[in-house]
Amino acid sequence: AVLTIIDRNGVVIARNPRGAEIIGRKLDPSQAPERLLSGLNGVFIGSGADGEPQLFAYDSVPETSGAAALRVLVGIPLSVIYAEANATLIRTLTGVTLVTLLLLIGAWTSVERLFLRNVRTLLDTANRIRTGDLSARTGMTYSNEELSQIGKAFDEMADTLHERQKSIDSALET
């Protein structure tokens, strides 16, 4: 933060920690709005001496007559003000990203284990039967699940085809 004390005419009386070169000169109007010299107190956002955006707060120190003799102006860079919020945002986004990745990995693993493995088994068995291997079976455990029922029907179809092929071979032999 930079603390600046100015008189009623806008002349810098003191500045801490940096900016001793402007003591005794009038405050740059581009850095301070008109209300700084006319109002009793307030807050505004402006550019500091280094051009970095800052939050400024000012208050008047009145004389005994009530007129503002001095004004105390404190400027704090917005990067300092928002530093903790930015760090919290980064931590939160990192956490959300990690949780999302874990959920995606879990979903992919579940789909692979519960669905795609059975589909690949059915496709492999269908390809074996298509090439003439009528002894091919899915080897799936039968349950009420749709893919399991398809596997059961597929195995029963392969059994029927195998039995018909035996009958045809037997009839041809006879």
mmCIF file of C-alpha atoms in Angstrom:
data_model
loop_
_atom_site.group_PDB
_atom_site.id
_atom_site.type_symbol
_atom_site.label_atom_id
_atom_site.label_comp_id
_atom_site.label_asym_id
_atom_site.label_seq_id
_atom_site.Cartn_x
_atom_site.Cartn_y
_atom_site.Cartn_z
ATOM 1 C CA ALA A 1 0.000 0.000 0.000
ATOM 2 C CA VAL A 2 1.060 3.575 -0.565
ATOM 3 C CA LEU A 3 0.089 6.278 1.915
ATOM 4 C CA THR A 4 -0.065 9.838 0.573
ATOM 5 C CA ILE A 5 -0.931 12.976 2.508
ATOM 6 C CA ILE A 6 -2.001 16.019 0.504
ATOM 7 C CA ASP A 7 -3.063 19.517 1.499
ATOM 8 C CA ARG A 8 -6.330 21.219 0.465
ATOM 9 C CA ASN A 9 -4.765 22.358 -2.828
ATOM 10 C CA GLY A 10 -3.694 18.850 -3.843
ATOM 11 C CA VAL A 11 0.003 19.312 -3.066
ATOM 12 C CA VAL A 12 1.702 16.149 -1.809
ATOM 13 C CA ILE A 13 3.063 16.676 1.724
ATOM 14 C CA ALA A 14 4.213 13.134 2.466
ATOM 15 C CA ARG A 15 4.285 9.786 0.734
ATOM 16 C CA ASN A 16 5.301 6.425 2.087
ATOM 17 C CA PRO A 17 6.923 4.027 1.125
ATOM 18 C CA ARG A 18 7.777 5.226 -2.380
ATOM 19 C CA GLY A 19 7.403 8.418 -4.336
ATOM 20 C CA ALA A 20 9.499 10.863 -2.320
ATOM 21 C CA GLU A 21 10.256 12.656 -5.623
ATOM 22 C CA ILE A 22 6.671 13.990 -5.823
ATOM 23 C CA ILE A 23 6.643 15.576 -2.354
ATOM 24 C CA GLY A 24 5.970 19.284 -2.773
ATOM 25 C CA ARG A 25 4.317 18.865 -6.167
ATOM 26 C CA LYS A 26 0.637 18.897 -6.967
ATOM 27 C CA LEU A 27 -0.959 15.441 -7.280
ATOM 28 C CA ASP A 28 -1.356 14.345 -10.898
ATOM 29 C CA PRO A 29 -5.034 14.922 -11.825
ATOM 30 C CA SER A 30 -5.023 11.771 -13.990
ATOM 31 C CA GLN A 31 -4.376 9.689 -10.864
ATOM 32 C CA ALA A 32 -6.936 11.347 -8.604
ATOM 33 C CA PRO A 33 -10.526 12.274 -9.426
ATOM 34 C CA GLU A 34 -11.931 15.712 -8.663
ATOM 35 C CA ARG A 35 -13.991 14.356 -5.770
ATOM 36 C CA LEU A 36 -10.748 13.604 -3.908
ATOM 37 C CA LEU A 37 -10.225 17.333 -3.369
ATOM 38 C CA SER A 38 -13.873 18.227 -2.891
ATOM 39 C CA GLY A 39 -15.335 15.332 -0.880
ATOM 40 C CA LEU A 40 -14.715 14.463 2.753
ATOM 41 C CA ASN A 41 -14.043 10.783 2.188
ATOM 42 C CA GLY A 42 -14.559 8.076 -0.368
ATOM 43 C CA VAL A 43 -13.222 5.197 -2.404
ATOM 44 C CA PHE A 44 -12.296 4.965 -6.082
ATOM 45 C CA ILE A 45 -10.344 2.782 -8.478
ATOM 46 C CA GLY A 46 -7.556 4.368 -10.464
ATOM 47 C CA SER A 47 -4.020 3.837 -11.710
ATOM 48 C CA GLY A 48 -1.086 4.059 -9.386
ATOM 49 C CA ALA A 49 2.197 5.774 -10.212
ATOM 50 C CA ASP A 50 3.375 2.534 -11.814
ATOM 51 C CA GLY A 51 0.223 2.300 -13.964
ATOM 52 C CA GLU A 52 -1.126 -0.712 -12.054
ATOM 53 C CA PRO A 53 -4.855 -0.548 -11.155
ATOM 54 C CA GLN A 54 -5.345 0.282 -7.509
ATOM 55 C CA LEU A 55 -8.124 0.755 -5.014
ATOM 56 C CA PHE A 56 -7.831 4.145 -3.349
ATOM 57 C CA ALA A 57 -9.509 5.270 -0.142
ATOM 58 C CA TYR A 58 -9.288 8.802 1.172
ATOM 59 C CA ASP A 59 -10.399 10.702 4.214
ATOM 60 C CA SER A 60 -10.151 14.315 5.290
ATOM 61 C CA VAL A 61 -8.484 15.668 8.393
ATOM 62 C CA PRO A 62 -10.415 18.880 9.141
ATOM 63 C CA GLU A 63 -9.132 22.032 10.808
ATOM 64 C CA THR A 64 -10.953 23.347 13.830
ATOM 65 C CA SER A 65 -13.051 25.501 11.502
ATOM 66 C CA GLY A 66 -14.361 22.323 9.828
ATOM 67 C CA ALA A 67 -12.642 22.832 6.449
ATOM 68 C CA ALA A 68 -10.500 19.976 5.228
ATOM 69 C CA ALA A 69 -6.876 20.879 5.850
ATOM 70 C CA LEU A 70 -5.319 17.542 4.883
ATOM 71 C CA ARG A 71 -6.398 14.511 3.004
ATOM 72 C CA VAL A 72 -5.010 11.058 3.634
ATOM 73 C CA LEU A 73 -4.990 8.843 0.553
ATOM 74 C CA VAL A 74 -4.180 5.133 0.703
ATOM 75 C CA GLY A 75 -3.695 3.117 -2.479
ATOM 76 C CA ILE A 76 -3.564 -0.681 -2.555
ATOM 77 C CA PRO A 77 -2.942 -2.585 -5.816
ATOM 78 C CA LEU A 78 -5.962 -4.614 -6.932
ATOM 79 C CA SER A 79 -3.659 -7.598 -7.418
ATOM 80 C CA VAL A 80 -2.946 -7.539 -3.669
ATOM 81 C CA ILE A 81 -6.632 -7.175 -2.809
ATOM 82 C CA TYR A 82 -7.670 -10.027 -5.086
ATOM 83 C CA ALA A 83 -4.677 -12.299 -4.389
ATOM 84 C CA GLU A 84 -6.445 -14.478 -1.817
ATOM 85 C CA ALA A 85 -9.623 -14.692 -3.899
ATOM 86 C CA ASN A 86 -7.589 -15.634 -6.976
ATOM 87 C CA ALA A 87 -5.708 -18.312 -5.017
ATOM 88 C CA THR A 88 -9.015 -19.699 -3.719
ATOM 89 C CA LEU A 89 -10.434 -19.688 -7.247
ATOM 90 C CA ILE A 90 -7.419 -21.616 -8.549
ATOM 91 C CA ARG A 91 -7.695 -24.158 -5.719
ATOM 92 C CA THR A 92 -11.424 -24.557 -6.360
ATOM 93 C CA LEU A 93 -10.989 -24.967 -10.125
ATOM 94 C CA THR A 94 -8.193 -27.481 -9.542
ATOM 95 C CA GLY A 95 -10.419 -29.454 -7.177
ATOM 96 C CA VAL A 96 -13.357 -29.391 -9.589
ATOM 97 C CA THR A 97 -11.082 -30.508 -12.432
ATOM 98 C CA LEU A 98 -9.691 -33.402 -10.389
ATOM 99 C CA VAL A 99 -13.141 -34.530 -9.262
ATOM 100 C CA THR A 100 -14.396 -34.327 -12.862
ATOM 101 C CA LEU A 101 -11.453 -36.406 -14.080
ATOM 102 C CA LEU A 102 -12.048 -39.002 -11.357
ATOM 103 C CA LEU A 103 -15.735 -39.182 -12.271
ATOM 104 C CA LEU A 104 -14.892 -39.589 -15.960
ATOM 105 C CA ILE A 105 -12.373 -42.338 -15.208
ATOM 106 C CA GLY A 106 -14.900 -44.077 -12.953
ATOM 107 C CA ALA A 107 -17.625 -43.811 -15.587
ATOM 108 C CA TRP A 108 -15.320 -45.100 -18.327
ATOM 109 C CA THR A 109 -14.204 -48.026 -16.158
ATOM 110 C CA SER A 110 -17.802 -48.881 -15.253
ATOM 111 C CA VAL A 111 -18.970 -48.731 -18.862
ATOM 112 C CA GLU A 112 -16.030 -50.887 -19.905
ATOM 113 C CA ARG A 113 -16.632 -53.454 -17.180
ATOM 114 C CA LEU A 114 -20.420 -53.593 -17.240
ATOM 115 C CA PHE A 115 -21.264 -53.046 -20.897
ATOM 116 C CA LEU A 116 -18.463 -53.042 -23.445
ATOM 117 C CA ARG A 117 -16.909 -56.297 -22.245
ATOM 118 C CA ASN A 118 -20.208 -58.121 -22.876
ATOM 119 C CA VAL A 119 -20.660 -56.453 -26.267
ATOM 120 C CA ARG A 120 -17.137 -57.522 -27.297
ATOM 121 C CA THR A 121 -17.861 -61.084 -26.123
ATOM 122 C CA LEU A 122 -21.045 -61.188 -28.228
ATOM 123 C CA LEU A 123 -19.213 -59.820 -31.284
ATOM 124 C CA ASP A 124 -16.352 -62.293 -30.895
ATOM 125 C CA THR A 125 -18.759 -65.209 -30.569
ATOM 126 C CA ALA A 126 -20.784 -64.020 -33.594
ATOM 127 C CA ASN A 127 -17.602 -63.812 -35.686
ATOM 128 C CA ARG A 128 -16.572 -67.344 -34.660
ATOM 129 C CA ILE A 129 -19.996 -68.757 -35.607
ATOM 130 C CA ARG A 130 -19.927 -66.836 -38.905
ATOM 131 C CA THR A 131 -16.620 -68.531 -39.774
ATOM 132 C CA GLY A 132 -18.183 -71.952 -39.129
ATOM 133 C CA ASP A 133 -17.232 -72.654 -35.490
ATOM 134 C CA LEU A 134 -20.657 -73.778 -34.254
ATOM 135 C CA SER A 135 -19.206 -74.803 -30.893
ATOM 136 C CA ALA A 136 -18.551 -71.141 -29.980
ATOM 137 C CA ARG A 137 -20.428 -69.884 -26.921
ATOM 138 C CA THR A 138 -20.423 -66.524 -25.128
ATOM 139 C CA GLY A 139 -19.639 -67.961 -21.699
ATOM 140 C CA MET A 140 -21.633 -65.143 -20.137
ATOM 141 C CA THR A 141 -23.438 -65.660 -16.834
ATOM 142 C CA TYR A 142 -27.165 -65.405 -17.378
ATOM 143 C CA SER A 143 -29.212 -62.864 -15.415
ATOM 144 C CA ASN A 144 -32.084 -60.449 -16.001
ATOM 145 C CA GLU A 145 -29.795 -57.889 -17.610
ATOM 146 C CA GLU A 146 -30.513 -57.224 -21.311
ATOM 147 C CA LEU A 147 -27.036 -58.103 -22.603
ATOM 148 C CA SER A 148 -27.043 -61.269 -20.532
ATOM 149 C CA GLN A 149 -30.399 -62.240 -22.041
ATOM 150 C CA ILE A 150 -29.045 -61.557 -25.529
ATOM 151 C CA GLY A 151 -26.024 -63.735 -24.691
ATOM 152 C CA LYS A 152 -28.308 -66.532 -23.499
ATOM 153 C CA ALA A 153 -30.422 -66.308 -26.674
ATOM 154 C CA PHE A 154 -27.244 -66.275 -28.743
ATOM 155 C CA ASP A 155 -25.908 -69.392 -26.984
ATOM 156 C CA GLU A 156 -29.261 -71.158 -27.458
ATOM 157 C CA MET A 157 -29.227 -70.202 -31.142
ATOM 158 C CA ALA A 158 -25.677 -71.574 -31.474
ATOM 159 C CA ASP A 159 -26.794 -74.833 -29.738
ATOM 160 C CA THR A 160 -29.715 -75.158 -32.153
ATOM 161 C CA LEU A 161 -27.477 -74.520 -35.167
ATOM 162 C CA HIS A 162 -24.939 -77.018 -33.874
ATOM 163 C CA GLU A 163 -27.636 -79.678 -33.383
ATOM 164 C CA ARG A 164 -29.064 -79.026 -36.887
ATOM 165 C CA GLN A 165 -25.607 -79.250 -38.379
ATOM 166 C CA LYS A 166 -25.104 -82.630 -36.623
ATOM 167 C CA SER A 167 -28.473 -83.807 -37.998
ATOM 168 C CA ILE A 168 -27.557 -82.660 -41.521
ATOM 169 C CA ASP A 169 -24.137 -84.330 -41.296
ATOM 170 C CA SER A 170 -25.773 -87.530 -40.003
ATOM 171 C CA ALA A 171 -28.388 -87.458 -42.785
ATOM 172 C CA LEU A 172 -25.675 -86.942 -45.392
ATOM 173 C CA GLU A 173 -23.719 -89.864 -43.999
ATOM 174 C CA THR A 174 -26.774 -92.092 -44.090
#
